[in-house]
Short mmCIF file of C-alpha atoms in Angstrom, two decimals:
data_model
loop_
_atom_site.label_atom_id
_atom_site.label_comp_id
_atom_site.label_asym_id
_atom_site.label_seq_id
_atom_site.Cartn_x
_atom_site.Cartn_y
_atom_site.Cartn_z
CA MET J 29 18.02 18.13 1.45
CA ILE J 30 15.49 17.80 4.27
CA LYS J 31 17.44 16.96 7.34
CA LYS J 32 20.54 16.10 7.92
CA GLU J 33 19.87 14.66 11.29
CA ILE J 34 17.61 11.88 9.40
CA THR J 35 19.38 7.94 10.03
CA ASP J 36 16.17 5.93 8.95
CA VAL J 37 13.58 5.90 6.19
CA PHE J 38 10.12 4.61 6.31
CA PHE J 39 8.37 3.52 3.03
CA ASP J 40 4.72 2.72 1.95
CA LEU J 41 4.59 -0.41 0.34
CA ASP J 42 1.63 -0.29 -1.77
CA HIS J 43 0.92 2.67 -4.08
CA THR J 44 4.49 3.67 -3.03
CA LEU J 45 7.36 1.29 -4.09
CA TRP J 46 4.89 -1.99 -5.58
CA ASP J 47 2.21 -0.60 -8.27
CA PHE J 48 -0.91 -1.97 -6.54
CA GLU J 49 -3.21 -1.03 -9.41
CA LYS J 50 -1.20 -2.38 -12.47
CA ASN J 51 -0.87 -5.64 -10.14
CA SER J 52 -4.37 -5.92 -8.94
CA ALA J 53 -5.39 -4.86 -12.20
CA LEU J 54 -3.65 -7.68 -13.64
CA THR J 55 -4.69 -10.58 -11.13
CA PHE J 56 -8.12 -10.07 -12.14
CA LYS J 57 -7.70 -10.23 -15.54
CA LYS J 58 -6.39 -13.61 -14.67
CA ILE J 59 -9.24 -15.04 -11.69
CA LEU J 60 -12.77 -12.81 -13.56
CA VAL J 61 -11.69 -15.38 -17.26
CA GLU J 62 -10.27 -18.07 -15.00
CA ASN J 63 -13.97 -17.90 -13.40
CA ASN J 64 -15.82 -17.19 -16.30
CA ILE J 65 -17.07 -14.16 -14.85
CA ALA J 66 -18.92 -12.31 -18.04
CA VAL J 67 -17.47 -8.39 -17.25
CA GLU J 68 -15.02 -6.29 -19.29
CA LEU J 69 -12.18 -5.62 -17.31
CA ASN J 70 -11.99 -2.38 -17.78
CA ASP J 71 -15.98 -2.11 -16.96
CA PHE J 72 -15.26 -3.60 -13.48
CA LEU J 73 -12.40 -2.18 -12.40
CA GLU J 74 -13.77 1.20 -13.46
CA VAL J 75 -16.07 0.29 -10.09
CA TYR J 76 -13.56 -1.98 -8.45
CA VAL J 77 -10.55 0.58 -7.71
CA PRO J 78 -12.78 3.70 -6.27
CA THR J 79 -14.48 1.42 -4.30
CA ASN J 80 -11.88 -1.03 -2.52
CA HIS J 81 -10.15 2.67 -2.06
CA GLN J 82 -13.81 3.12 0.18
CA PHE J 83 -13.54 0.19 1.88
CA TRP J 84 -10.25 -0.11 2.99
CA LYS J 85 -10.55 3.54 4.40
CA LEU J 86 -13.19 1.70 6.44
CA TYR J 87 -10.67 -0.69 7.38
CA ARG J 88 -8.40 1.84 8.75
CA GLU J 89 -11.10 3.39 10.53
CA ASP J 90 -11.88 -0.29 12.36
CA LYS J 91 -15.22 -0.27 10.97
CA ILE J 92 -15.40 -3.50 9.15
CA THR J 93 -12.95 -6.39 9.73
CA LYS J 94 -10.63 -7.86 7.23
CA GLU J 95 -12.89 -10.53 6.21
CA GLN J 96 -15.61 -8.17 5.29
CA LEU J 97 -13.25 -6.05 3.42
CA ARG J 98 -12.45 -8.54 1.03
CA TYR J 99 -16.60 -9.97 0.51
CA GLN J 100 -17.76 -7.00 0.65
CA ARG J 101 -15.58 -5.23 -1.95
CA LEU J 102 -16.16 -7.62 -4.09
CA LYS J 103 -19.89 -8.09 -3.62
CA SER J 104 -20.51 -4.00 -3.96
CA VAL J 105 -18.81 -3.75 -7.85
CA PHE J 106 -20.86 -6.45 -8.70
CA ASP J 107 -24.22 -4.85 -7.14
CA ALA J 108 -23.16 -1.46 -8.99
CA LEU J 109 -23.24 -3.72 -12.39
CA LYS J 110 -26.11 -5.95 -11.93
CA LEU J 111 -24.45 -8.70 -11.80
CA VAL J 112 -25.49 -11.84 -9.87
CA VAL J 113 -22.38 -13.77 -8.71
CA SER J 114 -23.52 -16.25 -5.70
CA ASP J 115 -21.78 -15.54 -2.46
CA GLU J 116 -19.64 -18.74 -2.85
CA ARG J 117 -17.64 -17.79 -5.97
CA ILE J 118 -17.56 -13.83 -4.32
CA HIS J 119 -15.45 -16.21 -1.50
CA LYS J 120 -13.51 -17.93 -3.97
CA LEU J 121 -12.50 -14.82 -6.14
CA SER J 122 -11.08 -13.74 -3.20
CA GLU J 123 -9.38 -15.70 -1.91
CA GLU J 124 -8.08 -16.19 -5.48
CA TYR J 125 -7.16 -12.51 -5.35
CA ILE J 126 -5.09 -12.92 -2.65
CA GLN J 127 -3.80 -16.02 -3.72
CA TYR J 128 -2.41 -14.61 -6.93
CA LEU J 129 -1.66 -10.75 -6.26
CA SER J 130 1.51 -11.23 -4.90
CA SER J 131 2.58 -13.13 -8.09
CA PHE J 132 2.51 -9.75 -10.42
CA ASN J 133 6.04 -7.81 -9.12
CA TYR J 134 5.59 -4.21 -10.95
CA LEU J 135 7.07 -1.34 -9.15
CA PHE J 136 6.74 2.27 -9.92
CA PRO J 137 9.58 3.76 -11.84
CA HIS J 138 12.62 4.12 -10.32
CA SER J 139 11.99 2.15 -7.02
CA ILE J 140 14.93 0.26 -7.15
CA GLU J 141 17.28 2.76 -8.19
CA ILE J 142 15.93 4.83 -5.68
CA LEU J 143 16.64 1.60 -3.28
CA SER J 144 19.91 1.40 -4.01
CA TYR J 145 20.73 4.79 -3.16
CA LEU J 146 19.15 5.24 0.05
CA LYS J 147 20.43 1.79 0.93
CA SER J 148 24.49 3.29 0.91
CA LYS J 149 23.27 6.33 3.87
CA TYR J 150 20.17 5.59 5.54
CA ARG J 151 18.40 2.49 7.31
CA LEU J 152 15.04 1.80 5.13
CA HIS J 153 12.21 0.31 6.99
CA ILE J 154 8.30 -0.53 5.87
CA ILE J 155 5.42 0.71 7.68
CA THR J 156 2.19 -0.78 5.75
CA ASN J 157 -1.50 -1.31 6.49
CA GLY J 158 -1.33 -4.36 4.03
CA PHE J 159 -1.96 -7.82 5.75
CA HIS J 160 1.46 -9.45 7.08
CA LYS J 161 1.90 -12.75 4.67
CA VAL J 162 0.96 -11.20 1.51
CA GLN J 163 3.41 -7.93 2.73
CA LYS J 164 5.90 -10.25 3.16
CA GLU J 165 5.45 -12.14 -0.29
CA LYS J 166 5.58 -8.39 -2.52
CA LEU J 167 8.73 -8.09 -0.76
CA SER J 168 10.18 -11.19 -1.64
CA ASN J 169 8.44 -11.51 -5.10
CA ALA J 170 9.36 -8.13 -6.41
CA GLY J 171 12.91 -8.53 -5.05
CA ILE J 172 13.17 -6.16 -2.48
CA ASP J 173 13.18 -7.68 0.50
CA MET J 174 16.77 -7.35 1.32
CA TYR J 175 16.57 -3.36 1.00
CA PHE J 176 14.61 -2.93 4.11
CA ASP J 177 16.00 -3.73 8.04
CA LEU J 178 12.02 -3.62 9.63
CA VAL J 179 9.12 -4.09 7.71
CA ILE J 180 6.17 -2.77 10.57
CA ASP J 181 2.51 -4.06 9.13
CA SER J 182 -0.54 -3.34 10.86
CA GLU J 183 -1.49 -6.91 12.22
CA MET J 184 1.40 -7.02 14.09
CA ALA J 185 0.66 -3.62 15.67
CA GLY J 186 -2.73 -4.37 16.67
CA VAL J 187 -3.59 -1.02 14.67
CA LYS J 188 -3.62 0.96 11.55
CA LYS J 189 -1.80 3.90 10.22
CA PRO J 190 -2.36 6.77 10.96
CA ASN J 191 -3.01 5.03 14.27
CA PRO J 192 0.35 6.91 16.20
CA LYS J 193 0.99 3.37 18.10
CA ILE J 194 1.87 1.73 14.76
CA PHE J 195 4.58 4.91 14.03
CA ASN J 196 5.43 4.46 17.38
CA LEU J 197 5.81 1.06 17.37
CA ALA J 198 8.54 1.40 14.08
CA ILE J 199 10.34 4.42 15.42
CA ASN J 200 10.98 2.56 18.65
CA SER J 201 11.78 -0.92 16.74
CA ALA J 202 14.42 0.64 14.83
CA LYS J 203 15.34 2.43 18.39
CA VAL J 204 15.25 5.76 16.78
CA GLN J 205 13.87 9.27 17.28
CA ALA J 206 10.83 10.18 15.84
CA ASN J 207 13.19 13.83 14.74
CA GLN J 208 15.14 11.24 12.78
CA ALA J 209 13.20 9.89 10.86
CA ILE J 210 11.34 9.87 7.60
CA MET J 211 7.55 8.51 6.31
CA ILE J 212 7.72 8.16 2.32
CA GLY J 213 4.10 7.04 1.23
CA ASP J 214 1.08 8.03 -1.22
CA SER J 215 -1.20 8.86 1.29
CA LEU J 216 -1.97 12.05 3.11
CA GLU J 217 -3.90 11.04 5.78
CA ALA J 218 -2.78 7.67 6.72
CA ASP J 219 1.19 8.20 5.77
CA ILE J 220 1.66 11.54 6.49
CA LEU J 221 -0.37 13.20 8.95
CA GLY J 222 0.43 9.94 10.57
CA ALA J 223 3.80 10.68 10.75
CA LYS J 224 3.67 14.10 11.16
CA ASN J 225 1.65 13.81 13.98
CA VAL J 226 3.96 11.29 16.27
CA GLY J 227 7.05 14.12 15.19
CA MET J 228 8.11 12.29 12.29
CA HIS J 229 9.49 14.38 9.00
CA ALA J 230 7.16 13.21 5.89
CA LEU J 231 7.46 13.42 1.39
CA HIS J 232 4.82 12.49 0.17
CA PHE J 233 4.34 10.70 -3.44
CA ASN J 234 1.24 11.47 -4.50
CA THR J 235 0.55 9.12 -6.88
CA HIS J 236 -3.41 9.84 -6.34
CA SER J 237 -2.86 13.81 -7.85
CA GLU J 238 -4.73 14.55 -3.61
CA GLU J 239 -4.96 18.11 -3.75
CA LEU J 240 -1.57 20.16 -2.99
CA HIS J 241 -0.48 21.29 0.78
CA ASP J 242 2.01 22.63 2.43
CA ILE J 243 2.47 19.88 5.37
CA CYS J 244 5.70 18.66 3.62
CA PRO J 245 7.31 18.08 0.51
CA ILE J 246 5.03 16.68 -2.32
CA ILE J 247 7.41 14.66 -4.98
CA ASP J 248 5.45 13.19 -8.39
CA ASP J 249 8.18 10.87 -9.11
CA LEU J 250 10.77 8.59 -6.66
CA SER J 251 13.32 10.00 -8.06
CA GLU J 252 12.89 13.29 -6.57
CA ILE J 253 13.37 11.86 -3.29
CA LYS J 254 17.22 12.98 -4.29
CA MET J 255 16.34 16.32 -4.41
CA PHE J 256 15.85 16.05 0.19
CA LEU J 257 18.18 12.60 1.26
#
């Protein structure tokens, strides 16, 4: 058990409950073929995955806009693969990626099991840096929207994790004290440090094999949450 005073559990969505990498790969498998982009999926993903992480970091830090994120991550990958793809096609691919992404709904193992277990004991919420419309569709299409009382996203908050404003908005909206809340997420920077900085508890679901730390407990499988809550 982490703390008996916990009443509210906040989850990140992508890379924590919703298997972003798997669903993203399936989306690209569809749209690259349909748009006749001459590249092997694995070759594309090998470059795209780290590139996407880099651009999301820039987006979290307010160094690029949503539109720049969506265009530049694809442009950078095609340039790295020495593929000539017009801006028009890149914009089309970007739009189709967002259109189809939420139609694939693989969750991490034990997601439903742990949400059902927690729902009987705590109030559950989401804090996400994802875009409002897309995240809402992911939750609904994956059949997990009914587990959550509140969904706080960065577009609603006007800032992104780890900015304390989004965490404060979340706990104030839930009408809970920070020390009664816990954040469960995959990103040490955005989720764990962000939550700890406003006084929340945290549990790190280490899906990216980040370096071990003693900032909070670390789990490698969602079922391990039962050891703490």
